[in-house]
Amino acid sequence: MIRVDDATLRIKKIRQSRNGAFCIADLTTDFGEFKVKDPLLDQFEEGEYQATVWISEIYLSQYISFGKGVTEIRARLHDLQVVSQDRLPADRTPTELDPLDEPAPVQVQAKTSEPSKEQGREAAKTPDKRWDDFKKSRPAPTQEPAEASDDGLFDTDLLDAIQRGDPVKLDATVDRALLRAQAAYLRKQRYDFEPKLQTWFTKR
């Protein structure tokens, strides 16, 4: 596990995909630049994020896209904690293969010591004044989440939280297609993603 305290993530949203929009990122560290195509990025909006990241693996990825071979050095993120963010200029990546359509990469990982339970989860301990604010002045939900229930996107606890307009934190380790669908549904329910807390909040 590698911890990088002053990393830059330039996240871009790719909309030309049969599986729905997805996000990729260029990760800049003091020891190199890497591509990141982890599922947790799909909750984020486009932008440049300064963050502390925990890298669990660095590996070589090769695939064929739009008639050309692509070789990338990728980093797999165990976790990230956003410090600040800026909007990216209006720039679109015209062609980028959806990670859901890529063949499974052959991964080689060096054995390293396991991080402590506290490491990589510091963001969850951050005092969250917004939780209290939203509990006191949350708006009424715009509609019953029957669509989500019918599609099996959420369990009962999350459905109840969405119906009440409570803050919602998604599990980024679930199937990527499911995570995209959950994020898309929350946006339709007038939720916004707060990157520093990695939590969805209803709009005021």
Tab-separated table of C-alpha atoms in Angstrom:
chain	number	residue	atom	x	y	z
A	1	MET	CA	0.000	0.000	0.000
A	2	ILE	CA	1.373	3.392	-1.031
A	3	ARG	CA	0.081	6.608	0.529
A	4	VAL	CA	0.467	9.821	-1.474
A	5	ASP	CA	-0.387	12.976	0.458
A	6	ASP	CA	-0.195	15.533	-2.351
A	7	ALA	CA	-1.711	13.884	-5.403
A	8	THR	CA	-3.671	15.459	-8.253
A	9	LEU	CA	-6.591	13.693	-9.917
A	10	ARG	CA	-7.907	15.139	-13.176
A	11	ILE	CA	-11.276	13.434	-13.568
A	12	LYS	CA	-13.068	13.395	-16.916
A	13	LYS	CA	-16.525	12.069	-17.676
A	14	ILE	CA	-16.911	9.961	-20.820
A	15	ARG	CA	-20.447	10.002	-22.180
A	16	GLN	CA	-20.070	7.914	-25.355
A	17	SER	CA	-20.677	4.472	-23.915
A	18	ARG	CA	-23.390	1.877	-24.420
A	19	ASN	CA	-23.207	1.206	-20.663
A	20	GLY	CA	-23.795	4.827	-19.685
A	21	ALA	CA	-21.451	7.650	-18.728
A	22	PHE	CA	-18.337	6.795	-16.730
A	23	CYS	CA	-15.324	8.616	-15.305
A	24	ILE	CA	-11.593	8.170	-15.732
A	25	ALA	CA	-8.723	10.128	-14.201
A	26	ASP	CA	-5.111	11.086	-14.706
A	27	LEU	CA	-3.283	10.690	-11.404
A	28	THR	CA	-0.181	12.826	-10.886
A	29	THR	CA	2.188	12.002	-8.026
A	30	ASP	CA	5.745	12.924	-7.128
A	31	PHE	CA	6.954	9.588	-8.518
A	32	GLY	CA	4.941	9.317	-11.747
A	33	GLU	CA	1.707	9.719	-13.655
A	34	PHE	CA	-0.909	6.993	-13.945
A	35	LYS	CA	-4.341	6.285	-15.386
A	36	VAL	CA	-7.120	5.509	-12.941
A	37	LYS	CA	-10.333	3.778	-14.046
A	38	ASP	CA	-11.696	2.626	-10.705
A	39	PRO	CA	-15.472	2.387	-10.093
A	40	LEU	CA	-15.390	4.901	-7.231
A	41	LEU	CA	-14.680	7.671	-9.781
A	42	ASP	CA	-18.125	7.257	-11.347
A	43	GLN	CA	-19.714	9.198	-8.490
A	44	PHE	CA	-17.527	12.270	-9.095
A	45	GLU	CA	-18.084	15.234	-11.372
A	46	GLU	CA	-15.435	16.431	-13.797
A	47	GLY	CA	-12.711	18.467	-12.159
A	48	GLU	CA	-9.188	18.639	-10.820
A	49	TYR	CA	-8.966	17.283	-7.284
A	50	GLN	CA	-6.131	17.653	-4.807
A	51	ALA	CA	-6.234	14.597	-2.584
A	52	THR	CA	-4.510	12.090	-0.380
A	53	VAL	CA	-4.699	8.720	-2.126
A	54	TRP	CA	-3.891	5.174	-1.099
A	55	ILE	CA	-2.643	3.081	-4.042
A	56	SER	CA	-3.086	-0.664	-3.653
A	57	GLU	CA	-1.619	-1.653	-7.003
A	58	ILE	CA	0.283	-0.289	-10.015
A	59	TYR	CA	0.035	-2.397	-13.158
A	60	LEU	CA	0.305	-2.387	-16.959
A	61	SER	CA	-2.951	-2.509	-18.932
A	62	GLN	CA	-3.301	-3.202	-22.639
A	63	TYR	CA	-6.436	-3.192	-24.766
A	64	ILE	CA	-7.663	-2.492	-28.306
A	65	SER	CA	-9.969	0.492	-28.786
A	66	PHE	CA	-11.307	2.018	-31.994
A	67	GLY	CA	-8.806	0.187	-34.168
A	68	LYS	CA	-5.675	0.949	-32.157
A	69	GLY	CA	-3.735	-0.716	-29.382
A	70	VAL	CA	-3.479	1.167	-26.095
A	71	THR	CA	-0.956	0.525	-23.343
A	72	GLU	CA	-1.337	2.307	-20.002
A	73	ILE	CA	0.288	2.272	-16.603
A	74	ARG	CA	-2.618	2.240	-14.187
A	75	ALA	CA	-2.978	2.769	-10.469
A	76	ARG	CA	-5.694	1.038	-8.480
A	77	LEU	CA	-6.953	3.157	-5.595
A	78	HIS	CA	-7.738	1.641	-2.221
A	79	ASP	CA	-9.166	4.947	-1.020
A	80	LEU	CA	-8.911	8.696	-1.454
A	81	GLN	CA	-9.547	11.779	0.653
A	82	VAL	CA	-10.299	14.957	-1.282
A	83	VAL	CA	-8.696	18.163	-0.020
A	84	SER	CA	-9.858	20.618	-2.704
A	85	GLN	CA	-11.282	20.708	-6.205
A	86	ASP	CA	-11.431	22.960	-9.266
A	87	ARG	CA	-13.486	22.773	-12.431
A	88	LEU	CA	-11.800	21.501	-15.558
A	89	PRO	CA	-11.980	23.540	-18.786
A	90	ALA	CA	-14.544	22.341	-21.319
A	91	ASP	CA	-12.533	19.516	-22.847
A	92	ARG	CA	-13.861	16.162	-23.984
A	93	THR	CA	-11.995	12.935	-24.583
A	94	PRO	CA	-13.611	11.751	-27.853
A	95	THR	CA	-12.718	8.064	-27.640
A	96	GLU	CA	-12.144	6.046	-24.505
A	97	LEU	CA	-13.056	2.397	-23.988
A	98	ASP	CA	-15.486	1.731	-21.157
A	99	PRO	CA	-13.753	-0.314	-18.414
A	100	LEU	CA	-16.824	-2.570	-18.375
A	101	ASP	CA	-15.987	-3.584	-21.953
A	102	GLU	CA	-12.299	-4.242	-21.341
A	103	PRO	CA	-10.941	-7.762	-20.917
A	104	ALA	CA	-9.878	-8.546	-17.362
A	105	PRO	CA	-6.218	-7.481	-16.945
A	106	VAL	CA	-3.504	-9.827	-15.771
A	107	GLN	CA	-2.471	-8.373	-12.441
A	108	VAL	CA	0.796	-8.840	-10.620
A	109	GLN	CA	0.926	-7.422	-7.115
A	110	ALA	CA	3.882	-7.276	-4.785
A	111	LYS	CA	3.224	-8.374	-1.230
A	112	THR	CA	3.215	-5.455	1.163
A	113	SER	CA	2.210	-5.006	4.747
A	114	GLU	CA	-1.511	-4.546	5.286
A	115	PRO	CA	-2.606	-1.025	6.246
A	116	SER	CA	-4.117	-0.448	9.633
A	117	LYS	CA	-7.884	-0.199	9.858
A	118	GLU	CA	-7.528	3.504	10.502
A	119	GLN	CA	-5.350	4.089	7.446
A	120	GLY	CA	-7.186	4.956	4.271
A	121	ARG	CA	-10.449	5.649	6.071
A	122	GLU	CA	-9.623	8.952	7.709
A	123	ALA	CA	-12.302	10.746	5.718
A	124	ALA	CA	-14.983	8.748	7.464
A	125	LYS	CA	-13.817	10.195	10.789
A	126	THR	CA	-13.986	13.794	9.627
A	127	PRO	CA	-16.496	15.777	11.713
A	128	ASP	CA	-19.510	16.214	9.481
A	129	LYS	CA	-21.521	19.325	10.334
A	130	ARG	CA	-23.555	18.891	7.142
A	131	TRP	CA	-25.193	15.763	8.515
A	132	ASP	CA	-26.691	17.786	11.359
A	133	ASP	CA	-27.635	20.627	9.009
A	134	PHE	CA	-29.469	18.280	6.667
A	135	LYS	CA	-31.258	16.488	9.482
A	136	LYS	CA	-32.614	19.827	10.699
A	137	SER	CA	-33.585	21.306	7.332
A	138	ARG	CA	-33.803	18.510	4.778
A	139	PRO	CA	-36.376	18.991	2.020
A	140	ALA	CA	-39.211	16.597	1.382
A	141	PRO	CA	-38.338	13.903	-1.184
A	142	THR	CA	-39.440	14.667	-4.732
A	143	GLN	CA	-41.016	11.254	-5.271
A	144	GLU	CA	-41.288	7.770	-3.849
A	145	PRO	CA	-38.260	5.636	-4.843
A	146	ALA	CA	-40.391	2.908	-6.361
A	147	GLU	CA	-38.239	2.801	-9.488
A	148	ALA	CA	-35.152	2.027	-7.441
A	149	SER	CA	-37.035	-0.640	-5.486
A	150	ASP	CA	-38.304	-2.303	-8.652
A	151	ASP	CA	-34.834	-2.340	-10.179
A	152	GLY	CA	-33.217	-3.697	-7.022
A	153	LEU	CA	-30.694	-0.871	-6.911
A	154	PHE	CA	-30.793	-0.362	-3.136
A	155	ASP	CA	-31.460	-2.355	-0.005
A	156	THR	CA	-34.297	-1.439	2.350
A	157	ASP	CA	-32.183	0.805	4.596
A	158	LEU	CA	-30.902	2.904	1.687
A	159	LEU	CA	-34.361	3.152	0.151
A	160	ASP	CA	-35.741	4.438	3.437
A	161	ALA	CA	-32.907	6.972	3.706
A	162	ILE	CA	-33.552	8.235	0.165
A	163	GLN	CA	-37.268	8.509	0.838
A	164	ARG	CA	-36.545	10.660	3.902
A	165	GLY	CA	-34.005	12.789	2.020
A	166	ASP	CA	-31.159	11.695	4.299
A	167	PRO	CA	-27.482	11.801	3.284
A	168	VAL	CA	-26.505	8.586	1.497
A	169	LYS	CA	-23.094	6.924	1.191
A	170	LEU	CA	-22.746	4.293	-1.535
A	171	ASP	CA	-20.526	1.236	-1.415
A	172	ALA	CA	-17.905	1.761	-4.142
A	173	THR	CA	-16.905	-1.925	-4.045
A	174	VAL	CA	-20.150	-3.170	-5.613
A	175	ASP	CA	-20.435	-4.076	-9.284
A	176	ARG	CA	-19.476	-1.073	-11.393
A	177	ALA	CA	-22.651	-1.121	-13.496
A	178	LEU	CA	-24.740	-1.161	-10.314
A	179	LEU	CA	-22.809	1.757	-8.827
A	180	ARG	CA	-23.376	3.811	-11.986
A	181	ALA	CA	-27.095	3.097	-11.876
A	182	GLN	CA	-27.277	4.041	-8.190
A	183	ALA	CA	-25.448	7.334	-8.811
A	184	ALA	CA	-27.677	8.150	-11.807
A	185	TYR	CA	-30.796	7.477	-9.765
A	186	LEU	CA	-29.641	9.706	-6.900
A	187	ARG	CA	-29.027	12.554	-9.335
A	188	LYS	CA	-32.602	12.159	-10.596
A	189	GLN	CA	-33.750	12.381	-6.978
A	190	ARG	CA	-32.021	15.787	-6.675
A	191	TYR	CA	-28.998	14.514	-4.790
A	192	ASP	CA	-25.524	16.017	-5.161
A	193	PHE	CA	-22.251	14.205	-4.492
A	194	GLU	CA	-19.935	15.820	-1.921
A	195	PRO	CA	-16.427	14.600	-2.878
A	196	LYS	CA	-14.727	15.522	0.410
A	197	LEU	CA	-17.165	13.338	2.342
A	198	GLN	CA	-17.866	10.901	-0.531
A	199	THR	CA	-21.519	11.213	0.453
A	200	TRP	CA	-24.686	12.182	-1.436
A	201	PHE	CA	-26.794	15.058	-0.062
A	202	THR	CA	-30.191	16.324	-1.198
A	203	LYS	CA	-30.140	19.750	-2.814
A	204	ARG	CA	-31.436	22.616	-0.711
